[in-house]
Amino acid sequence: MNGTNIKETINQVNIPEDMQKEIIRNLQKQEDLGKYKYNYKSHTFKRTLLSAAALLLIMGTISIPVQAGIRYLVKARMESIPAEEMEATLEMMQTQTVGADSFSREYSQNEKQRRAELFTAYQNGTFPHGQLLLIESEDQIPDNTLCYLKSTSCFYLPDRELTDEEILEIIEFNYKREYSLSLDPEVQAVMEEREKEQNEIKEKVQADNGITEAEAVTIAQNWMNSFFNVSPNGMEETIYLDDEMFEVPIYHITYDIQSTCYYYFSISTIDGSIMSIDISLASWGDAPEITEEQAKAQMSENYQTALRFLNEQLEIRDEFETVYCLYRAEDGKLISRVLSYFFQKADGDFYLVTFRCGNSEFSNYTHATAEWFKQLSERENAVLITLSPEN
């Protein structure tokens, strides 16, 4: 699945453009690392049926029914909705000809903040009293009332601030759209195959005396609390096993709040070591453009921060002969607003640490192959700078 198809698919979910770009970047990165072994061409899913949730489901990053305890209330909520209502939701998605949600206006900053808080509350059982108003045609759009036009996939927000009830209705509507996918026979077939694969990997991990899922979750939650200073309570928690992204089987654990934040950990089943971390925040989309000169001014400071991260957080104290800084620029401005530091290991592969420019926020850590480094350094508009370990 190439980047264009990923973007077409993920556009169908109610995710702001900045978050879409970050998730697409993560998916493309994982694809480059050779994570996915699914033959997508063997599954003829309708494009209008697929949302980001379905895409991640097929890739193995979501399982339905959901498994984490904090999500049980949401699962029970979805199961309580009459089958006819879920089927109607699925039919609506199948008949839509547009590839993305749209909004009559942007969310205010206050609405964005409350949306994140209410998403957490929804996970813990705070549900709307009513339902999002669905309308068939533009001439049915009521004045100053929240509604959703099915034919265009457009949310019409009132001129006033959304109430908590209305935000909860939007959150629930998004869940209904995602959960209704489980009714589709093609998606069910993929789910069954994914469950079989997961059980096979789990048996292999157990036979090799690997760490348990509970131990991996503890490691991820400790990172959330100690390094990111964020509690995973109230976030969606997704867990799955993978045996192809790295040389050893991996627990992939994700914590996220819809349209707000996304934390992703890859943890070795052998010894619990961190193989990859990704973070995406919706607030990053509000950051100003960064010039190439500004990025270069931050390069040395971020390099030292990246080195401390390896030494202190991961206890990696290798001696690196070569360190590279990679970024992408066009017309004197950074395209992706990140500086990526590649620390070359003795075996030729790399430790990668990435920071956002401007605020120097941590963005990514990963075990990167030499081939992936080569691909990234040869991309259009890529700028590669060699640093000495003493810089």
PDB file of N, CA, C and O in Angstrom, residues 297-313 316 320 323-325 339 341 343 353 355 360 387-391:
ATOM      1  N   ALA A 297      20.300  26.049  13.197  1.00  0.00           N
ATOM      2  CA  ALA A 297      20.657  26.666  14.471  1.00  0.00           C
ATOM      3  C   ALA A 297      20.336  25.749  15.652  1.00  0.00           C
ATOM      4  O   ALA A 297      20.961  25.837  16.711  1.00  0.00           O
ATOM      5  N   GLN A 298      19.340  24.867  15.485  1.00  0.00           N
ATOM      6  CA  GLN A 298      18.941  23.951  16.545  1.00  0.00           C
ATOM      7  C   GLN A 298      19.659  22.603  16.455  1.00  0.00           C
ATOM      8  O   GLN A 298      19.527  21.771  17.346  1.00  0.00           O
ATOM      9  N   MET A 299      20.399  22.398  15.388  1.00  0.00           N
ATOM     10  CA  MET A 299      20.927  21.069  15.092  1.00  0.00           C
ATOM     11  C   MET A 299      21.845  20.541  16.184  1.00  0.00           C
ATOM     12  O   MET A 299      21.716  19.398  16.632  1.00  0.00           O
ATOM     13  N   SER A 300      22.785  21.357  16.656  1.00  0.00           N
ATOM     14  CA  SER A 300      23.741  20.899  17.652  1.00  0.00           C
ATOM     15  C   SER A 300      23.063  20.617  18.990  1.00  0.00           C
ATOM     16  O   SER A 300      23.324  19.599  19.637  1.00  0.00           O
ATOM     17  N   GLU A 301      22.166  21.520  19.406  1.00  0.00           N
ATOM     18  CA  GLU A 301      21.472  21.330  20.683  1.00  0.00           C
ATOM     19  C   GLU A 301      20.626  20.060  20.663  1.00  0.00           C
ATOM     20  O   GLU A 301      20.638  19.270  21.616  1.00  0.00           O
ATOM     21  N   ASN A 302      19.890  19.846  19.575  1.00  0.00           N
ATOM     22  CA  ASN A 302      19.058  18.649  19.489  1.00  0.00           C
ATOM     23  C   ASN A 302      19.905  17.384  19.403  1.00  0.00           C
ATOM     24  O   ASN A 302      19.500  16.320  19.869  1.00  0.00           O
ATOM     25  N   TYR A 303      21.076  17.505  18.782  1.00  0.00           N
ATOM     26  CA  TYR A 303      21.980  16.351  18.723  1.00  0.00           C
ATOM     27  C   TYR A 303      22.376  15.916  20.121  1.00  0.00           C
ATOM     28  O   TYR A 303      22.352  14.724  20.455  1.00  0.00           O
ATOM     29  N   GLN A 304      22.739  16.863  20.960  1.00  0.00           N
ATOM     30  CA  GLN A 304      23.123  16.540  22.335  1.00  0.00           C
ATOM     31  C   GLN A 304      21.948  15.954  23.110  1.00  0.00           C
ATOM     32  O   GLN A 304      22.116  15.030  23.917  1.00  0.00           O
ATOM     33  N   THR A 305      20.753  16.486  22.859  1.00  0.00           N
ATOM     34  CA  THR A 305      19.557  15.955  23.526  1.00  0.00           C
ATOM     35  C   THR A 305      19.284  14.529  23.082  1.00  0.00           C
ATOM     36  O   THR A 305      18.923  13.667  23.895  1.00  0.00           O
ATOM     37  N   ALA A 306      19.451  14.263  21.795  1.00  0.00           N
ATOM     38  CA  ALA A 306      19.251  12.906  21.272  1.00  0.00           C
ATOM     39  C   ALA A 306      20.254  11.941  21.886  1.00  0.00           C
ATOM     40  O   ALA A 306      19.907  10.802  22.248  1.00  0.00           O
ATOM     41  N   LEU A 307      21.503  12.380  22.020  1.00  0.00           N
ATOM     42  CA  LEU A 307      22.533  11.520  22.607  1.00  0.00           C
ATOM     43  C   LEU A 307      22.220  11.228  24.069  1.00  0.00           C
ATOM     44  O   LEU A 307      22.370  10.094  24.539  1.00  0.00           O
ATOM     45  N   ARG A 308      21.761  12.248  24.802  1.00  0.00           N
ATOM     46  CA  ARG A 308      21.382  12.024  26.208  1.00  0.00           C
ATOM     47  C   ARG A 308      20.211  11.057  26.305  1.00  0.00           C
ATOM     48  O   ARG A 308      20.142  10.245  27.238  1.00  0.00           O
ATOM     49  N   PHE A 309      19.284  11.162  25.357  1.00  0.00           N
ATOM     50  CA  PHE A 309      18.146  10.244  25.358  1.00  0.00           C
ATOM     51  C   PHE A 309      18.625   8.801  25.237  1.00  0.00           C
ATOM     52  O   PHE A 309      18.167   7.916  25.976  1.00  0.00           O
ATOM     53  N   LEU A 310      19.547   8.549  24.329  1.00  0.00           N
ATOM     54  CA  LEU A 310      20.083   7.195  24.166  1.00  0.00           C
ATOM     55  C   LEU A 310      20.818   6.755  25.424  1.00  0.00           C
ATOM     56  O   LEU A 310      20.626   5.635  25.917  1.00  0.00           O
ATOM     57  N   ASN A 311      21.652   7.646  25.978  1.00  0.00           N
ATOM     58  CA  ASN A 311      22.474   7.285  27.129  1.00  0.00           C
ATOM     59  C   ASN A 311      21.664   7.100  28.405  1.00  0.00           C
ATOM     60  O   ASN A 311      21.836   6.118  29.138  1.00  0.00           O
ATOM     61  N   GLU A 312      20.764   8.049  28.662  1.00  0.00           N
ATOM     62  CA  GLU A 312      20.098   8.083  29.961  1.00  0.00           C
ATOM     63  C   GLU A 312      18.762   7.342  29.977  1.00  0.00           C
ATOM     64  O   GLU A 312      18.448   6.662  30.954  1.00  0.00           O
ATOM     65  N   GLN A 313      17.985   7.508  28.935  1.00  0.00           N
ATOM     66  CA  GLN A 313      16.661   6.870  28.925  1.00  0.00           C
ATOM     67  C   GLN A 313      16.731   5.402  28.515  1.00  0.00           C
ATOM     68  O   GLN A 313      16.035   4.558  29.080  1.00  0.00           O
ATOM     69  N   ILE A 316      21.856   3.208  26.335  1.00  0.00           N
ATOM     70  CA  ILE A 316      22.672   2.834  25.184  1.00  0.00           C
ATOM     71  C   ILE A 316      23.885   3.760  25.182  1.00  0.00           C
ATOM     72  O   ILE A 316      23.758   4.968  25.000  1.00  0.00           O
ATOM     73  N   PHE A 320      29.819   5.721  18.653  1.00  0.00           N
ATOM     74  CA  PHE A 320      29.363   5.833  17.273  1.00  0.00           C
ATOM     75  C   PHE A 320      30.437   6.525  16.433  1.00  0.00           C
ATOM     76  O   PHE A 320      30.873   7.633  16.756  1.00  0.00           O
ATOM     77  N   VAL A 323      27.527   9.967  12.930  1.00  0.00           N
ATOM     78  CA  VAL A 323      26.167  10.393  13.253  1.00  0.00           C
ATOM     79  C   VAL A 323      25.701  11.319  12.139  1.00  0.00           C
ATOM     80  O   VAL A 323      26.450  12.207  11.708  1.00  0.00           O
ATOM     81  N   TYR A 324      24.473  11.108  11.664  1.00  0.00           N
ATOM     82  CA  TYR A 324      23.927  11.923  10.596  1.00  0.00           C
ATOM     83  C   TYR A 324      22.702  12.683  11.092  1.00  0.00           C
ATOM     84  O   TYR A 324      21.927  12.172  11.912  1.00  0.00           O
ATOM     85  N   CYS A 325      22.514  13.880  10.581  1.00  0.00           N
ATOM     86  CA  CYS A 325      21.267  14.615  10.774  1.00  0.00           C
ATOM     87  C   CYS A 325      20.575  14.712   9.422  1.00  0.00           C
ATOM     88  O   CYS A 325      21.187  15.130   8.427  1.00  0.00           O
ATOM     89  N   LEU A 339      13.942  17.142  12.717  1.00  0.00           N
ATOM     90  CA  LEU A 339      15.351  16.822  12.544  1.00  0.00           C
ATOM     91  C   LEU A 339      15.537  15.388  13.020  1.00  0.00           C
ATOM     92  O   LEU A 339      15.206  15.067  14.168  1.00  0.00           O
ATOM     93  N   TYR A 341      18.097  12.214  13.718  1.00  0.00           N
ATOM     94  CA  TYR A 341      19.495  11.894  13.990  1.00  0.00           C
ATOM     95  C   TYR A 341      19.691  10.382  13.893  1.00  0.00           C
ATOM     96  O   TYR A 341      19.044   9.612  14.611  1.00  0.00           O
ATOM     97  N   PHE A 343      22.272   7.450  14.454  1.00  0.00           N
ATOM     98  CA  PHE A 343      23.499   7.036  15.122  1.00  0.00           C
ATOM     99  C   PHE A 343      23.880   5.658  14.582  1.00  0.00           C
ATOM    100  O   PHE A 343      23.178   4.669  14.845  1.00  0.00           O
ATOM    101  N   VAL A 353      16.745   8.943  16.351  1.00  0.00           N
ATOM    102  CA  VAL A 353      16.035   9.801  17.300  1.00  0.00           C
ATOM    103  C   VAL A 353      15.617  11.059  16.559  1.00  0.00           C
ATOM    104  O   VAL A 353      16.456  11.714  15.923  1.00  0.00           O
ATOM    105  N   PHE A 355      13.366  14.820  16.510  1.00  0.00           N
ATOM    106  CA  PHE A 355      12.779  15.906  17.282  1.00  0.00           C
ATOM    107  C   PHE A 355      12.034  16.858  16.370  1.00  0.00           C
ATOM    108  O   PHE A 355      12.399  17.046  15.205  1.00  0.00           O
ATOM    109  N   SER A 360      11.682  21.663  19.856  1.00  0.00           N
ATOM    110  CA  SER A 360      12.604  20.553  20.150  1.00  0.00           C
ATOM    111  C   SER A 360      11.927  19.424  20.915  1.00  0.00           C
ATOM    112  O   SER A 360      12.546  18.765  21.742  1.00  0.00           O
ATOM    113  N   LEU A 387      27.683  14.458  11.166  1.00  0.00           N
ATOM    114  CA  LEU A 387      28.145  15.047  12.408  1.00  0.00           C
ATOM    115  C   LEU A 387      29.229  14.164  13.017  1.00  0.00           C
ATOM    116  O   LEU A 387      29.203  12.940  12.850  1.00  0.00           O
ATOM    117  N   SER A 388      30.141  14.761  13.722  1.00  0.00           N
ATOM    118  CA  SER A 388      31.114  13.956  14.463  1.00  0.00           C
ATOM    119  C   SER A 388      30.573  13.698  15.855  1.00  0.00           C
ATOM    120  O   SER A 388      29.801  14.522  16.381  1.00  0.00           O
ATOM    121  N   PRO A 389      30.918  12.581  16.467  1.00  0.00           N
ATOM    122  CA  PRO A 389      30.397  12.297  17.814  1.00  0.00           C
ATOM    123  C   PRO A 389      30.714  13.372  18.828  1.00  0.00           C
ATOM    124  O   PRO A 389      30.064  13.475  19.853  1.00  0.00           O
ATOM    125  N   GLU A 390      31.725  14.194  18.568  1.00  0.00           N
ATOM    126  CA  GLU A 390      32.096  15.229  19.527  1.00  0.00           C
ATOM    127  C   GLU A 390      31.286  16.493  19.356  1.00  0.00           C
ATOM    128  O   GLU A 390      31.388  17.425  20.161  1.00  0.00           O
ATOM    129  N   ASN A 391      30.462  16.623  18.267  1.00  0.00           N
ATOM    130  CA  ASN A 391      29.727  17.868  17.993  1.00  0.00           C
ATOM    131  C   ASN A 391      28.781  18.194  19.135  1.00  0.00           C
ATOM    132  O   ASN A 391      28.165  17.325  19.687  1.00  0.00           O
TER     133      ASN A 391
END
